[in-house]
Short mmCIF file of N, CA and C in Angstrom, two decimals:
data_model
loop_
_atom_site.label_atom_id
_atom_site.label_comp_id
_atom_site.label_asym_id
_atom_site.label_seq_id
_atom_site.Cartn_x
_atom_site.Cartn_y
_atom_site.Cartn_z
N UNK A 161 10.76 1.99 -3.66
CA UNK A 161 9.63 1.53 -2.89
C UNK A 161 9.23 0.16 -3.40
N UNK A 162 8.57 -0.47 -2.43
CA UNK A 162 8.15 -1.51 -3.17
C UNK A 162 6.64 -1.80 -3.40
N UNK A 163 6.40 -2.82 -4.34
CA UNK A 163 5.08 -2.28 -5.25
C UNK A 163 4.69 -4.27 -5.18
N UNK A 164 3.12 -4.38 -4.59
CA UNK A 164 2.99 -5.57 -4.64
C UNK A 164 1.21 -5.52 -5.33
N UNK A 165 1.35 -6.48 -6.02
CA UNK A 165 0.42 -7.01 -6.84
C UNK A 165 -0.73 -8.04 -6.67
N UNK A 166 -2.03 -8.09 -6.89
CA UNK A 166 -2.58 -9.03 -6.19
C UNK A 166 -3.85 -9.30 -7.11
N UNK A 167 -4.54 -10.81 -6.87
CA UNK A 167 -5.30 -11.27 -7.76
C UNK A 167 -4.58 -10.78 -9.75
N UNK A 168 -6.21 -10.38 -9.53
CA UNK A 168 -5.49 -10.70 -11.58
C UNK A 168 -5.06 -9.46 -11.84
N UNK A 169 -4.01 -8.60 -11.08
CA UNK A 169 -3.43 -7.47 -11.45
C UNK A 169 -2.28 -8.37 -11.56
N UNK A 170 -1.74 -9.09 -9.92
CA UNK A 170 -0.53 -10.00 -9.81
C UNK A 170 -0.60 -11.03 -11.39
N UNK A 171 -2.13 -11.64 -12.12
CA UNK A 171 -1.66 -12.39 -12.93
C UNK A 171 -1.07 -11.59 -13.92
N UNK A 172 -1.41 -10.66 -14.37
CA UNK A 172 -1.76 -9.74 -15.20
C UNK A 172 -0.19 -9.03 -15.70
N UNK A 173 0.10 -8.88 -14.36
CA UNK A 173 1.77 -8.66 -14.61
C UNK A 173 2.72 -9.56 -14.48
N UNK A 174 2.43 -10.38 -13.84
CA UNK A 174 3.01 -11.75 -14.16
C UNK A 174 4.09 -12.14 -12.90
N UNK A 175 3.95 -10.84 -11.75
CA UNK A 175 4.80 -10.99 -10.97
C UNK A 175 4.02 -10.23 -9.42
N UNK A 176 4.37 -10.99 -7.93
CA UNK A 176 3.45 -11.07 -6.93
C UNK A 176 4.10 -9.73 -6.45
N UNK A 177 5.46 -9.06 -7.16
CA UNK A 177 6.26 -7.79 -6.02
C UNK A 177 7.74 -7.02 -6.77
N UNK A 178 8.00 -6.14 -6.70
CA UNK A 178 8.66 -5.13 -7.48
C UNK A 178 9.21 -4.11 -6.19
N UNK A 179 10.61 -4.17 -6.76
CA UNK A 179 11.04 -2.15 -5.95
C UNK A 179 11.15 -1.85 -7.52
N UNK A 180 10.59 -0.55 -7.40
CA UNK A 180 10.52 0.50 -8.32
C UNK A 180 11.17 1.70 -7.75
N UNK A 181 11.72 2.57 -8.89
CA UNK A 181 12.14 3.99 -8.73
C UNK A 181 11.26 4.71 -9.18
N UNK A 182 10.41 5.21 -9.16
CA UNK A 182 9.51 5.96 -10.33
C UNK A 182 10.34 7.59 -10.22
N UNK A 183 9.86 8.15 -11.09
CA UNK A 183 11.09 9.72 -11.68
C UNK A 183 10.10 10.41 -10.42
N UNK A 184 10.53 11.85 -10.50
CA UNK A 184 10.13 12.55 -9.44
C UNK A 184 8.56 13.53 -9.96
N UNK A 185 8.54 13.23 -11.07
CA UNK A 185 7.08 13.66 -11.17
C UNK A 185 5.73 12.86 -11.14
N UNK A 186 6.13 11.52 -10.47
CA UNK A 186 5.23 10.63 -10.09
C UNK A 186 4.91 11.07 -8.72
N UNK A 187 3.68 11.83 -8.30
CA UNK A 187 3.70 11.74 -7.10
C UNK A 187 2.63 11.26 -5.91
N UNK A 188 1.30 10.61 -6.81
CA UNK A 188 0.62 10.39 -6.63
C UNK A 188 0.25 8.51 -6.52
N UNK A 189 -0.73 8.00 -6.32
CA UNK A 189 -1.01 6.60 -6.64
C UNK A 189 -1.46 6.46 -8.19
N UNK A 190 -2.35 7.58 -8.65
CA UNK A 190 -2.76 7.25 -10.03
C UNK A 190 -1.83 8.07 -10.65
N UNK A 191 -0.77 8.81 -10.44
CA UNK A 191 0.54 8.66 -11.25
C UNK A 191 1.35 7.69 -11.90
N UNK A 192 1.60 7.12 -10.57
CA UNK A 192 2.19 5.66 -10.34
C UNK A 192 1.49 4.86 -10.99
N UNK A 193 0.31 4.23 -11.14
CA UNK A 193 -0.46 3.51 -12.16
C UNK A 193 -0.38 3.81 -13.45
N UNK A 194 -0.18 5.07 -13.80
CA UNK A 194 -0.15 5.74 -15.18
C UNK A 194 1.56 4.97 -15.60
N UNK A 195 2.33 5.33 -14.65
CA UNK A 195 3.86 4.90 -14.85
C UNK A 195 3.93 3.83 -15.41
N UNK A 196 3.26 3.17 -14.20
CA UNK A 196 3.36 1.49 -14.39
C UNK A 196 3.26 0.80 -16.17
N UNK A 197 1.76 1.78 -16.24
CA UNK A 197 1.08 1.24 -17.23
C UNK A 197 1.92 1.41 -18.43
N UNK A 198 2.82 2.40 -18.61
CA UNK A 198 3.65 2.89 -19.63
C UNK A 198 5.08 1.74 -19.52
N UNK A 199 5.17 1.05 -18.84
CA UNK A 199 6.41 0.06 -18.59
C UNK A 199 6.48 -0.58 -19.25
N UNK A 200 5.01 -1.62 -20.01
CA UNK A 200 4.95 -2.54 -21.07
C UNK A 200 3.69 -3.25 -21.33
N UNK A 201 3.63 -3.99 -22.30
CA UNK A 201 2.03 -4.48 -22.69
C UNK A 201 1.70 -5.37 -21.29
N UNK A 202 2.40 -6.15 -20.61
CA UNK A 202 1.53 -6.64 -19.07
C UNK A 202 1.20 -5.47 -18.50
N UNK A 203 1.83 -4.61 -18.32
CA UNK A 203 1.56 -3.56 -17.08
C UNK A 203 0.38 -3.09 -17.55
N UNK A 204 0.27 -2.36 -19.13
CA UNK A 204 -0.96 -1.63 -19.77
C UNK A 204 -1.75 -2.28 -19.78
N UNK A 205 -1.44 -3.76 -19.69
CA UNK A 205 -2.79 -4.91 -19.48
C UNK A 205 -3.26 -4.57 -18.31
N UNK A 206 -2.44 -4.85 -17.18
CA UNK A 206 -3.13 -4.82 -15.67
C UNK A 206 -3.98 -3.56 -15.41
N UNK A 207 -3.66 -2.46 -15.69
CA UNK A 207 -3.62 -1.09 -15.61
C UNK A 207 -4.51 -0.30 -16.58
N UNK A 208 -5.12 -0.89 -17.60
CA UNK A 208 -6.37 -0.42 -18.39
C UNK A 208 -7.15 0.15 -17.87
N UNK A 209 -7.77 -0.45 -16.92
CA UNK A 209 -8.93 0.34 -15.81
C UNK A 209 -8.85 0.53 -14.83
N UNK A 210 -7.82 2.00 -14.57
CA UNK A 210 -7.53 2.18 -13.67
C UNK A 210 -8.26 2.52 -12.35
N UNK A 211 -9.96 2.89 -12.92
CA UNK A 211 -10.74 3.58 -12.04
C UNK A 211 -11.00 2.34 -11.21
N UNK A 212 -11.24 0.48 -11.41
CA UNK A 212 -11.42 -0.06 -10.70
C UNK A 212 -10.08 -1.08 -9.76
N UNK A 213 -8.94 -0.20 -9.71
CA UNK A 213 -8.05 -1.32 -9.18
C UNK A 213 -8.00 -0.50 -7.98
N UNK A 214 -7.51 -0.80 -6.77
CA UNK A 214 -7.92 -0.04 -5.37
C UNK A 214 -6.39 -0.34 -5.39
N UNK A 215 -5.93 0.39 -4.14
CA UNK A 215 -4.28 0.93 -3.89
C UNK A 215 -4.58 0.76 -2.23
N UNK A 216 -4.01 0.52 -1.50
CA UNK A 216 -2.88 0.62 -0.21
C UNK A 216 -1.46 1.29 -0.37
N UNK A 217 -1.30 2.07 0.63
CA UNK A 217 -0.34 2.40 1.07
C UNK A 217 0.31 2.14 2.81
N UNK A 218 1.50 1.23 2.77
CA UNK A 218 1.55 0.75 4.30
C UNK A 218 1.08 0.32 4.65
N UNK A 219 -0.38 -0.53 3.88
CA UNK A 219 -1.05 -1.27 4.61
C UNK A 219 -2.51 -0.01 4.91
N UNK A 220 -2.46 0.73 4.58
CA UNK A 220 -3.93 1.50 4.40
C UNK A 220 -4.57 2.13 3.06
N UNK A 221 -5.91 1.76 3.14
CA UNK A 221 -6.23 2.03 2.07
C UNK A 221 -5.98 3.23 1.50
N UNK A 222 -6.11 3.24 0.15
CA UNK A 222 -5.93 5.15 -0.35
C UNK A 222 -6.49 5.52 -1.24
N UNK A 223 -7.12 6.81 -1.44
CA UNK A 223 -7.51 6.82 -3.18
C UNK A 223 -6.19 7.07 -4.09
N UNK A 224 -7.16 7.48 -5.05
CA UNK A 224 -5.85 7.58 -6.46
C UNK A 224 -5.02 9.05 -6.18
N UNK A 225 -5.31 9.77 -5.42
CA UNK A 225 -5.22 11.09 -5.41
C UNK A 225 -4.10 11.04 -4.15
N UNK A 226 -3.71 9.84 -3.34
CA UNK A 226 -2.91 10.08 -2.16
C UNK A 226 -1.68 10.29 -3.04
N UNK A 227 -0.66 10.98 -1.75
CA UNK A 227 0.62 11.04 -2.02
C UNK A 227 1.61 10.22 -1.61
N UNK A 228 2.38 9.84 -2.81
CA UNK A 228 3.37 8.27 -2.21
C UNK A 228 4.37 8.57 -1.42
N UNK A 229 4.33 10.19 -1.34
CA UNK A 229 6.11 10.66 -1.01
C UNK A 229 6.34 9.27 0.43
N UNK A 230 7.34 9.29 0.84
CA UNK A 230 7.53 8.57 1.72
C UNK A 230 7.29 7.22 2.04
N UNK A 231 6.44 6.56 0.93
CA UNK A 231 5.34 5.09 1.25
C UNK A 231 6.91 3.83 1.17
N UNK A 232 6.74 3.36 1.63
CA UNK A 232 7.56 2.20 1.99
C UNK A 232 7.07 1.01 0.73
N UNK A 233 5.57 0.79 0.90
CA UNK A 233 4.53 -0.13 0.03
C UNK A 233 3.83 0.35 -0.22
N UNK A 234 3.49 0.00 -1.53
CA UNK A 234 2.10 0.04 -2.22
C UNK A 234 1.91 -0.78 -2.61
N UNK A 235 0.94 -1.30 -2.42
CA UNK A 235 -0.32 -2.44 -2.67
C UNK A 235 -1.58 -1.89 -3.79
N UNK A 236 -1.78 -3.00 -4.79
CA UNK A 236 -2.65 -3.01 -5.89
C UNK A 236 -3.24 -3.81 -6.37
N UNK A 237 -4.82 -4.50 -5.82
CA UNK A 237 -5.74 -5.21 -5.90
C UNK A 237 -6.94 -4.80 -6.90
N UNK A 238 -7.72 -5.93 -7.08
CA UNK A 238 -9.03 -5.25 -7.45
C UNK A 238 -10.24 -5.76 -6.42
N UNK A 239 -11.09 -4.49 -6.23
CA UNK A 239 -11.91 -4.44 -5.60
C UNK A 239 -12.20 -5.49 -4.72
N UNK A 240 -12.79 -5.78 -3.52
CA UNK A 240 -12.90 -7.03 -2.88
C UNK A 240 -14.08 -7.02 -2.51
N UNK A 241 -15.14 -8.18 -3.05
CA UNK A 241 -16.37 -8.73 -2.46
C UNK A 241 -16.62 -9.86 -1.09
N UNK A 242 -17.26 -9.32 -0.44
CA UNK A 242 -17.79 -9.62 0.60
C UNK A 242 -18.50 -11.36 0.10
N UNK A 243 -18.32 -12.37 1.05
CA UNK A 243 -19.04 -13.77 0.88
C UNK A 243 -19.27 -14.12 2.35
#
């Protein structure tokens, strides 16, 4: 699947997009964040607080609790303010 990054998650890991395999007991979005975070000191950087980074899937939002089976994309921002 592929896995895209944005604001200071994208700096954070140092890269704007990724295909990943994750193992088969990833099956969630905050699985997948947990994964991530275990990949290396950028990722555990980006990925510290996980409660405030928001997720898409396909282009719709999701909580941490959706299921990736099938997701094409996932998308991983932080929060977005209104101006």
């Amino acid at each position: 699947m592929k896995v895209k990054y944005f604001a200071w998650v994208r700096e954070r890991i140092g890269k704007s997009e990724e295909t990943v395999e994750p193992p088969a007991n990833v099956r969630t979005v905050g699985d997948l964040m947990a994964w991530l975070a275990r990949r290396g000191e950028t990722y555990a950087h980006a990925f510290e607080k996980p409660r405030v980074i928001r997720a898409a899937i396909d282009h719709a939002h999701v909580k941490q609790d959706a299921a990736i089976a099938g997701a094409r994309e996932i998308a991983f921002f932080p929060p977005m303010t209104g101006g």
